[in-house]
Coordinates of C-alpha atoms in Angstrom, one line a residue:
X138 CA 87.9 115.2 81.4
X139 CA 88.2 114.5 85.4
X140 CA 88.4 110.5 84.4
X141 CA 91.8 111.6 81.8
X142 CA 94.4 111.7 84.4
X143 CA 93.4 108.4 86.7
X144 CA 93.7 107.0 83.3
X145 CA 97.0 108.6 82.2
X146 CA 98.6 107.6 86.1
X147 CA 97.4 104.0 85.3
X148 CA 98.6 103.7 82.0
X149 CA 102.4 105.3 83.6
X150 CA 102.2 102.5 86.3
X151 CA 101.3 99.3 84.5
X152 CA 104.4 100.2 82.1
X153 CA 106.5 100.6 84.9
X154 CA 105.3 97.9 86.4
X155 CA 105.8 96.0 82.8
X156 CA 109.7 97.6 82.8
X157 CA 110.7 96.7 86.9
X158 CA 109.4 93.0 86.1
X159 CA 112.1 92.7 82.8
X160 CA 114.6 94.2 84.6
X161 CA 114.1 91.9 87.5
X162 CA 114.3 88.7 85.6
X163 CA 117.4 90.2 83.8
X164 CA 118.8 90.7 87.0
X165 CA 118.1 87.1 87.8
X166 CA 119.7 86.1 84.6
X167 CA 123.2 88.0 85.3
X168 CA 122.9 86.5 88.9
X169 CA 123.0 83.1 87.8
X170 CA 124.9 83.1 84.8
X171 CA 127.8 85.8 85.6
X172 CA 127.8 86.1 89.3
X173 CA 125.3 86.9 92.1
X174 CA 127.8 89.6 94.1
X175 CA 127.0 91.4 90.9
X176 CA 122.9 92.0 91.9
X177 CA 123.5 94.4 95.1
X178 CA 125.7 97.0 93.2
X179 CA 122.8 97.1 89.8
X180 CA 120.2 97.1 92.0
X181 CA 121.2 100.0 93.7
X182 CA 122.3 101.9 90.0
X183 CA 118.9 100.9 88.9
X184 CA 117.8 103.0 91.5
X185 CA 119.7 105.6 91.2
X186 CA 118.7 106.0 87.0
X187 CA 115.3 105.8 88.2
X188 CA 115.4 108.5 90.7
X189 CA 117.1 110.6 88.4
X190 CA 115.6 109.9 85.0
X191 CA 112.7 107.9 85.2
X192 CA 110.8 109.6 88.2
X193 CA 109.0 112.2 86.2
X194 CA 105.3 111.7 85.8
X195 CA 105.4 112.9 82.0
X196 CA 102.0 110.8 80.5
X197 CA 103.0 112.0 76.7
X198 CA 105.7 111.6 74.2
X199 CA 108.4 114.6 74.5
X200 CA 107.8 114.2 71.1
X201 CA 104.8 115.3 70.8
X202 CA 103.5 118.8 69.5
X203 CA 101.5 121.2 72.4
X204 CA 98.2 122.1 70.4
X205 CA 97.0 125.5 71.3
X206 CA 94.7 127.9 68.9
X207 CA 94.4 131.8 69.9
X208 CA 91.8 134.0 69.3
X209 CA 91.5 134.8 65.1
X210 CA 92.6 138.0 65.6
X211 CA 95.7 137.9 67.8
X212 CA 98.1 140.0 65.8
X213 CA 101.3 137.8 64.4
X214 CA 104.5 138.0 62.7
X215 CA 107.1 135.6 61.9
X216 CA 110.4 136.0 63.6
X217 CA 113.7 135.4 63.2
X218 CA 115.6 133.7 65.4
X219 CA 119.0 133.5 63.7
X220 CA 122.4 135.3 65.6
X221 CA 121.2 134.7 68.7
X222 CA 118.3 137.4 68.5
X223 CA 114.5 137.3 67.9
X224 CA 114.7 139.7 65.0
X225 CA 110.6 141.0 64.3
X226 CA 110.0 141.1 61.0
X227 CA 107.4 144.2 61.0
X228 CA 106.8 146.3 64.5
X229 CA 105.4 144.9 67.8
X230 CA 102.0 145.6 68.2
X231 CA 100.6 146.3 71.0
X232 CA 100.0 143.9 74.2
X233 CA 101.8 143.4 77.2
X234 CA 101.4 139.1 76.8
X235 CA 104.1 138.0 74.2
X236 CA 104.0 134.2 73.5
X237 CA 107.1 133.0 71.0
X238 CA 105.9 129.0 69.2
X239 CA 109.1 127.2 68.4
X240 CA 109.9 123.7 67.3
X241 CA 112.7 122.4 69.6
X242 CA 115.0 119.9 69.0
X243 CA 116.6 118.1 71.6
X244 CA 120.3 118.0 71.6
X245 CA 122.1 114.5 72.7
X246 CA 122.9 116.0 76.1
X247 CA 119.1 117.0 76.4
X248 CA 118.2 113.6 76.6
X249 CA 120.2 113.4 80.6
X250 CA 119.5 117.3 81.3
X251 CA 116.8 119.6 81.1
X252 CA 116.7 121.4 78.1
X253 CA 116.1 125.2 78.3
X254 CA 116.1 128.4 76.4
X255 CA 118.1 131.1 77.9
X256 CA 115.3 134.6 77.0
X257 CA 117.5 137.5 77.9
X258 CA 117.4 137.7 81.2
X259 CA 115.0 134.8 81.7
X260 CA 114.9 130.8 81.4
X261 CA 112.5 128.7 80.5
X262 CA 112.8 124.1 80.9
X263 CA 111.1 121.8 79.2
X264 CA 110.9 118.0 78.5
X265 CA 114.0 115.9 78.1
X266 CA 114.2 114.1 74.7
X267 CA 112.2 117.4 73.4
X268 CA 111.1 117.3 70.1
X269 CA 108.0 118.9 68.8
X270 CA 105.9 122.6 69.3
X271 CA 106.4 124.5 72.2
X272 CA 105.4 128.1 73.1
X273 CA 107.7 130.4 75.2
X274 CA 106.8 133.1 77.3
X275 CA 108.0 136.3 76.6
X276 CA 106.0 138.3 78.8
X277 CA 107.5 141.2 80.1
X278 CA 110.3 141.8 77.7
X279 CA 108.7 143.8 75.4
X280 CA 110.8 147.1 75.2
X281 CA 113.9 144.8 74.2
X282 CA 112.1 142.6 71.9
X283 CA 111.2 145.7 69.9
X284 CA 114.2 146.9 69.5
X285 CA 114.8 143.4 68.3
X286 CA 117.8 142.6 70.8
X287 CA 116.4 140.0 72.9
X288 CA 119.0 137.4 73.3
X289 CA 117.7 133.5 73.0
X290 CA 119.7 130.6 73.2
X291 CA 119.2 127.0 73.3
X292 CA 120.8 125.1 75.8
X293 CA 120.9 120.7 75.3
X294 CA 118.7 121.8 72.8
X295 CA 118.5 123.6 69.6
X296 CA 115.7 126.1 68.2
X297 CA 114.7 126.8 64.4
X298 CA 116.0 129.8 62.2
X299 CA 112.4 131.0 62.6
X300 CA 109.7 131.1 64.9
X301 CA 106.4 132.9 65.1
X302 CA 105.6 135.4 67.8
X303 CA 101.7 136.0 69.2
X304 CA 100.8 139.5 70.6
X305 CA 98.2 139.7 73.2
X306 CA 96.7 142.7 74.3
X307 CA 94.7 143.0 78.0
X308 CA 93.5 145.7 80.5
X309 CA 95.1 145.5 83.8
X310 CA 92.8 143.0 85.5
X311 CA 93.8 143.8 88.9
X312 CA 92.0 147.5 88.0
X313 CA 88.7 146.0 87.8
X314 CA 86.6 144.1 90.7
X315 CA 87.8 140.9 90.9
X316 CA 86.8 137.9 93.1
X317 CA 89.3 135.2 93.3
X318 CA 87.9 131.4 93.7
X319 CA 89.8 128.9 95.4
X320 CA 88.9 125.5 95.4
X321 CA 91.2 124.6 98.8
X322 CA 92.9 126.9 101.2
X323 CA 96.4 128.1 99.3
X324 CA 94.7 127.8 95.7
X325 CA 94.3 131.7 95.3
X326 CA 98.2 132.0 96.7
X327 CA 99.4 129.9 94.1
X328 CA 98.0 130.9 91.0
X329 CA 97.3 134.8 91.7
X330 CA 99.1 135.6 95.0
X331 CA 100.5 138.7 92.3
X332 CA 97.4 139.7 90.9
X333 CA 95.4 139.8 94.5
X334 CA 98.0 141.9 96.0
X335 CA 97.8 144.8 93.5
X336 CA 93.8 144.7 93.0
X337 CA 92.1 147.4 94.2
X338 CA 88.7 145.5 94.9
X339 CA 89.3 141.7 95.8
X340 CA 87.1 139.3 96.8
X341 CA 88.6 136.2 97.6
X342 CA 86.3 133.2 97.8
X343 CA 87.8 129.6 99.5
X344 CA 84.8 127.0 98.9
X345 CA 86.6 124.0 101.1
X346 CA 87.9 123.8 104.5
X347 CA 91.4 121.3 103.2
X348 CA 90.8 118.9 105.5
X349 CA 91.5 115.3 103.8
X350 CA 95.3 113.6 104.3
X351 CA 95.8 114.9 107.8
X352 CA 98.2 111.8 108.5
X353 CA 100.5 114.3 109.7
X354 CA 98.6 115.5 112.5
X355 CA 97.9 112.5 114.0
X356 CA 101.1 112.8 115.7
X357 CA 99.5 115.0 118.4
X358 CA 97.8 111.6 119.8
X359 CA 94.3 112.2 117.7
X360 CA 92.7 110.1 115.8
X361 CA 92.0 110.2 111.9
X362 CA 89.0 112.2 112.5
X363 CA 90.4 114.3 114.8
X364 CA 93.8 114.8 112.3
X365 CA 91.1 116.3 110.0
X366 CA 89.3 118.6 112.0
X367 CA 92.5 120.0 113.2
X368 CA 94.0 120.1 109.7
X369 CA 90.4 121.4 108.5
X370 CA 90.4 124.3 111.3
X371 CA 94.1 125.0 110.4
X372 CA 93.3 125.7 107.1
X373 CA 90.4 127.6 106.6
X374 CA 92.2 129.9 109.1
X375 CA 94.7 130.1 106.3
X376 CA 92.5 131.0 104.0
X377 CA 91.2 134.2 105.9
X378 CA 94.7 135.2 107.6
X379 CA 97.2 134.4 105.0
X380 CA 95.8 136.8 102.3
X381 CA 96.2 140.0 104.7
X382 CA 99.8 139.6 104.0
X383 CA 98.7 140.0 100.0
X384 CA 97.5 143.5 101.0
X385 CA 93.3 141.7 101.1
X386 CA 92.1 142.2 105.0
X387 CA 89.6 139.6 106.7
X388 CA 86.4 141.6 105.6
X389 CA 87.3 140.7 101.9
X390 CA 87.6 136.6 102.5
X391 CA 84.9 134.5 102.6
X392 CA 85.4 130.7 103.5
X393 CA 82.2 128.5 103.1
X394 CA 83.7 125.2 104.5
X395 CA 82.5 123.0 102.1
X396 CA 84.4 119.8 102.7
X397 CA 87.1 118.2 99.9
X398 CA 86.3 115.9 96.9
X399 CA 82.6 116.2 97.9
X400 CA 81.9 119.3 95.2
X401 CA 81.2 117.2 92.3
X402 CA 79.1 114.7 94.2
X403 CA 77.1 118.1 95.6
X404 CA 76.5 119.3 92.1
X405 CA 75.3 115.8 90.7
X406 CA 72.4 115.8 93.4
X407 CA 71.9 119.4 95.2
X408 CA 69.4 118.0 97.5
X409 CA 71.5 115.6 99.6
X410 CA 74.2 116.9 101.9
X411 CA 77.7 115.4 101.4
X412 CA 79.6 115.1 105.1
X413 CA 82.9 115.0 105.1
X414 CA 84.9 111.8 103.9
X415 CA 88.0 112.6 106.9
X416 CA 86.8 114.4 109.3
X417 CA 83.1 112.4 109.5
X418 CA 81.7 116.2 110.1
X419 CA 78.1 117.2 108.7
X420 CA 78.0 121.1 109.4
X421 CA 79.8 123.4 107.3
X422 CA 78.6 126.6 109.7
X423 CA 82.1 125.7 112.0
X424 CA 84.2 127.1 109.1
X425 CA 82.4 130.6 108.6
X426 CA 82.1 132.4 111.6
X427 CA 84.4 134.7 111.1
X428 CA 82.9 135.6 107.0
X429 CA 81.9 139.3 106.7
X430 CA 78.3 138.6 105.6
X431 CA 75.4 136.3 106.3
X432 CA 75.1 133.4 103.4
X433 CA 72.4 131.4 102.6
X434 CA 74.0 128.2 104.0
X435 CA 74.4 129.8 107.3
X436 CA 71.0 128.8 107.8
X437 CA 71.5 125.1 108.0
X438 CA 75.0 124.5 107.9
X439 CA 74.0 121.1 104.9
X440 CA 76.8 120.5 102.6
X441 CA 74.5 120.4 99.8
X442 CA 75.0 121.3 95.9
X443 CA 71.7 123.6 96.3
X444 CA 73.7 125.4 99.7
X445 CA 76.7 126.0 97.6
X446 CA 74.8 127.6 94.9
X447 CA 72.9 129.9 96.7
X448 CA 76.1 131.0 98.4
X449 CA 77.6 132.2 95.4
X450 CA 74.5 133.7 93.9
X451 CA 74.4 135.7 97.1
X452 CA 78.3 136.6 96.6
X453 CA 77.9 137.3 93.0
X454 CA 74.6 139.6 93.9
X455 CA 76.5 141.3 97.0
X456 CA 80.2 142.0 95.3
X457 CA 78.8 142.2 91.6
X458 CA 82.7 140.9 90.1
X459 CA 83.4 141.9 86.7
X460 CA 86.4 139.2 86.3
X461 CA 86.0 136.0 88.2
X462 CA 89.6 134.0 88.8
X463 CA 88.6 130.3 88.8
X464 CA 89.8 127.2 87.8
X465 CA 91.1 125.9 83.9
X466 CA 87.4 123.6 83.4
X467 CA 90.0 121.8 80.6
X468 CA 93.8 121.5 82.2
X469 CA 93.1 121.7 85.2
X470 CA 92.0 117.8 86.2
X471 CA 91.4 117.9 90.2
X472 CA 87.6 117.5 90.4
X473 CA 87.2 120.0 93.4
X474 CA 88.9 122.4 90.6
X475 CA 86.5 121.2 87.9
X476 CA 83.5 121.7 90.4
X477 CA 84.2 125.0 91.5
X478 CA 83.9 126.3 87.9
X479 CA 80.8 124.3 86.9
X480 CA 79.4 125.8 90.1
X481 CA 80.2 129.5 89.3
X482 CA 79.1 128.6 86.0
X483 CA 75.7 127.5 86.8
X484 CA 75.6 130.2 89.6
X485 CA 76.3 133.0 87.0
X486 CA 73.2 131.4 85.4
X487 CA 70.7 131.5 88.5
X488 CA 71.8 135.0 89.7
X489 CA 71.3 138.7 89.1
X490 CA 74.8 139.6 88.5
X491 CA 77.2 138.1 85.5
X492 CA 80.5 138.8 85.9
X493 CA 81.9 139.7 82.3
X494 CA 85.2 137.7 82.1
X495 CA 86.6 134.6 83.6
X496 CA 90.5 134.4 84.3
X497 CA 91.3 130.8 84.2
X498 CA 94.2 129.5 85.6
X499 CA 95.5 125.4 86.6
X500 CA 97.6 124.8 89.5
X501 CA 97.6 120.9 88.5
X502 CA 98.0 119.4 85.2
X503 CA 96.4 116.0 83.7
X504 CA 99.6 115.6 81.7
X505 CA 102.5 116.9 83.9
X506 CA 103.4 116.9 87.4
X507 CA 106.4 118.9 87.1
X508 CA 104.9 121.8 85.2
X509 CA 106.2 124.9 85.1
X510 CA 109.5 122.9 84.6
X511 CA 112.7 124.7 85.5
X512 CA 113.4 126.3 88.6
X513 CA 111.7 129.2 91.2
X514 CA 111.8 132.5 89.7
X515 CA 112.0 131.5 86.0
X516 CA 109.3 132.0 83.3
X517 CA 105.9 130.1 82.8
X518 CA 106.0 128.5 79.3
X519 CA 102.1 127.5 78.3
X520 CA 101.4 124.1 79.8
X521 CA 101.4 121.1 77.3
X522 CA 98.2 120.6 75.7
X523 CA 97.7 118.1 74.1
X524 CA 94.0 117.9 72.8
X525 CA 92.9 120.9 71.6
X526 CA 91.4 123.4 73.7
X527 CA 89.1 126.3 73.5
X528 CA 90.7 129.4 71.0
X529 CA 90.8 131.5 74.8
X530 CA 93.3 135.0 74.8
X531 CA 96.0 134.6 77.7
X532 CA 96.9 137.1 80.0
X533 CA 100.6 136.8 82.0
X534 CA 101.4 139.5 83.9
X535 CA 104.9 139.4 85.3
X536 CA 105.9 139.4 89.0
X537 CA 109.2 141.4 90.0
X538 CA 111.3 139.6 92.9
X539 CA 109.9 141.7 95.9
X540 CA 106.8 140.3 94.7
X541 CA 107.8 136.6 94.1
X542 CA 109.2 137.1 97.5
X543 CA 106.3 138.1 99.1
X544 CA 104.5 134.8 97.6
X545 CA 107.2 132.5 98.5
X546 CA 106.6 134.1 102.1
X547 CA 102.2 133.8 101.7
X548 CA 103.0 130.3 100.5
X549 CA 105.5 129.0 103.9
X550 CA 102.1 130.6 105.6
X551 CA 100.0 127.8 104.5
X552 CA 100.0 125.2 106.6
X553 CA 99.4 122.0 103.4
X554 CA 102.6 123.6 102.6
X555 CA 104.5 123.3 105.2
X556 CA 106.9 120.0 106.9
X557 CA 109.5 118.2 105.7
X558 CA 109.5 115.5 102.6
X559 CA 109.6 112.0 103.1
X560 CA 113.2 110.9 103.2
X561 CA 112.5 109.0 99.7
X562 CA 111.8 112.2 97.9
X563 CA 114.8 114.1 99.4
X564 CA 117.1 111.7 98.4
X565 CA 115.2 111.5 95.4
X566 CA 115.7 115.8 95.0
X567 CA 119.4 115.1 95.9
X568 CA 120.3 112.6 93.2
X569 CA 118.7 114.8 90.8
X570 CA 120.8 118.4 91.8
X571 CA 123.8 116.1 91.5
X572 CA 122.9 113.9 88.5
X573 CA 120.9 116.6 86.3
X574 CA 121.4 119.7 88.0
X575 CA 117.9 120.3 89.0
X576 CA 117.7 122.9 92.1
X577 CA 115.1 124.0 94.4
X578 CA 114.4 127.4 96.1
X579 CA 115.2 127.8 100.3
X580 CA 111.8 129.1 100.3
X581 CA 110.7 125.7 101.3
X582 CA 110.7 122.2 100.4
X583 CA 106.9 121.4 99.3
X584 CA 107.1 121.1 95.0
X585 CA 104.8 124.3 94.5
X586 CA 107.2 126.3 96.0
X587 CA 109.1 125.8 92.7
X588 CA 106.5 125.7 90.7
X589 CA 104.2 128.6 91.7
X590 CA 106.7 131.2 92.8
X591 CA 107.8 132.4 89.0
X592 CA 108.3 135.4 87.0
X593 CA 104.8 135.3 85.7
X594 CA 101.3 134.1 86.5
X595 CA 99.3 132.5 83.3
X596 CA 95.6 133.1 83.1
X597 CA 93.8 132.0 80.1
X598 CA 91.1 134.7 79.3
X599 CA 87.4 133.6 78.9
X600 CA 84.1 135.5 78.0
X601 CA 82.1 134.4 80.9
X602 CA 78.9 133.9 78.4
X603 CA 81.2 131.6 76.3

């Protein structure tokens, strides 16, 4: 699985490649056969279509169906979608996660635009060209859907006369004790900033200090190194201070200062210690002095699989979680992401303590950068998945706008997240608003602060023995 997407962005990039070089020698063509004034002004259109059509990292067909299986006994019912209303066919049973699986269709116009389905009060994007399964989220409108008035519309895109709707039922999470593991500073913001800030016992644990691509802080006259340190330091203060403002004080964060893209390695061979590929640093005990307990690592400060284990033993032993929010092991594709699980996993295995469900959640996709698609403050669709994927339950509570607020606000905190884009991606943004119609929140101008700050979070629910 952590080989699929270097495969998928190579794949995208040799076709491009392919498509710039005929377009070139077209060009050429029309330059010496029609006239060469002609080459300035479709150069600079071929730019512009890029910019605002071709620029999406989409590694699949729109064409393709999503392939997702729930549990065998989610309740279901087929629905009609005909009038403008999801119409149940039988009553709603009981479950506060609603997902509605549609065929789209792509209208002509959805081909230039984003096409989206208008869900009462909500809206939900997906791919241009669309044509295939999909699965909306109707979390969250379950009073109106039973009463079967729930307005859905198609817009640059049209939906069948009948769909069918999956009820999921869950306890409230956030009731139970709950530790929260995040890969880099800023992963437990963006995929359960809403959860954490309701629970009533958190525990959230950051495993890496975040301090690789520190280009930008070279600008204060240090070196790469240096840049790293800095950005390291930065961070991992993040990921103790930041989560106050989520209602979770010092005493309940816990940063082990493992360094980035080194997890995997460490879990391949525990014994050897793994220093830091930026920063050149070989002693992880800099990034914990302000944890609330002593950890086994403390001891010798070794980035080392066999450090990292023991310290989450000793966490699982000490705050005994009964749901563990981690990583997606299958959508996810970033291997700190896929390490942190496999660690908890094998941790789970070596300790005293088993948590009894895992939340599982992807902040990054293997298939699609721009997933959720749409704009801040709209539903989460489910993420295309395109192989087929464990039979898990989801879970998608929904997020008021105080609350997205509040995120958008945790998120501006983090200091990854933070700065302005390169002046290519802005202009890039700007030819899209105007072109497409595309927007982006005030909130900030990084991509997950369109992307993370939603009307729902999406966990995928997994017996932790499974």
């Amino acid at each position: 699985m952590l080989s699929r997407k270097p495969k998928l962005l190579s794949r995208y990039r040799r076709q491009k490649r392919y498509l710039l070089l005929l377009a070139g020698l077209l060009l050429v063509v029309l330059g010496v056969f029609v006239a060469w004034w002609l080459l300035p002004g479709l150069l600079l259109l071929g730019w512009i279509v890029h910019e605002a059509w071709l620029a999406d990292h989409l590694f699949y067909s729109p064409h393709d169906d999503y392939q997702y299986r729930f549990p065998p006994d989610t309740p279901r019912q087929q629905v009609s979608l005909r009038d403008g209303r999801v119409q149940l066919s039988e009553p709603l049973a009981a479950g506060e996660t609603l997902i509605l699986e549609v065929e789209l269709r792509s209208s002509g116009l959805g081909r230039w635009f984003d096409p989206q389905v208008l869900l009462g009060d909500d809206r939900q994007d997906f791919e241009r060209s669309v044509m295939g399964r999909r699965y909306l989220n109707v979390s969250g409108q379950a009073a109106v859907l039973a009463r079967s008035e729930l307005l859905i519309q198609g817009r640059h895109c049209r939906l069948p006369a009948t769909a069918t709707l999956y009820t999921l039922d869950n306890p409230d999470y956030a009731q139970r004790r709950v530790m929260v593991l995040a890969p880099h500073p800023d992963d437990a913001e963006l995929a359960a900033f809403g959860l954490y800030s309701r629970a009533s016992e958190v525990l959230i644990v950051t495993l890496t200090q975040g301090e690789v691509e520190a280009e930008a802080y070279q600008r204060y006259d240090l070196d790469a190194a240096q840049a790293a340190r800095l950005k390291g330091r930065l961070r991992s203060w993040d990921s103790i201070a930041v989560p106050l403002w989520g209602n979770v004080s010092q005493q309940r964060c816990v940063q082990l200062g493992y360094y980035c893209l080194q997890l995997s390695a460490m879990l391949e061979d525990p014994a050897e210690a793994f220093a830091s590929r930026a920063s050149g640093e070989s002693d992880i005990r800099s990034a914990r002095r302000h944890n609330p307990l002593p950890l086994p690592a403390d001891a010798d400060g070794q980035p080392s699989g066999k450090n990292l284990l023991g310290d989450l033993v000793a966490l699982l032993e000490h705050f005994r979680p009964e749901i563990v929010i981690t990583p997606h092991p299958q959508l996810d594709p970033h291997p700190d992401h896929y390490a942190t699980t496999l660690a908890i996993d094998l941790a789970a295995k070596l300790a005293n303590w088993q948590p009894e469900i895992a939340l599982l959640y992807a902040n990054h996709l293997h298939d699609n950068d721009r997933w959720p698609m749409g704009p801040a403050g709209c539903g989460i669709a489910l993420p295309p998945a395109l192989v087929q994927l464990p039979a898990d339950g989801l879970w998608s509570p929904t997020l008021n706008e105080a609350v997205q607020l509040d995120k958008a606000m945790a998120l501006a905190m983090q200091h990854d997240l933070q700065g302005r884009l390169s002046l290519k991606k802005r202009l890039r943004r700007r030819i899209q608003q105007v072109l497409t119609g595309r927007s982006w929140p005030p909130t900030g101008e990084n991509e997950f602060f369109r992307k993370a700050v939603r009307r729902h979070e999406l966990f995928w629910v997994r017996r932790f023995d499974a």
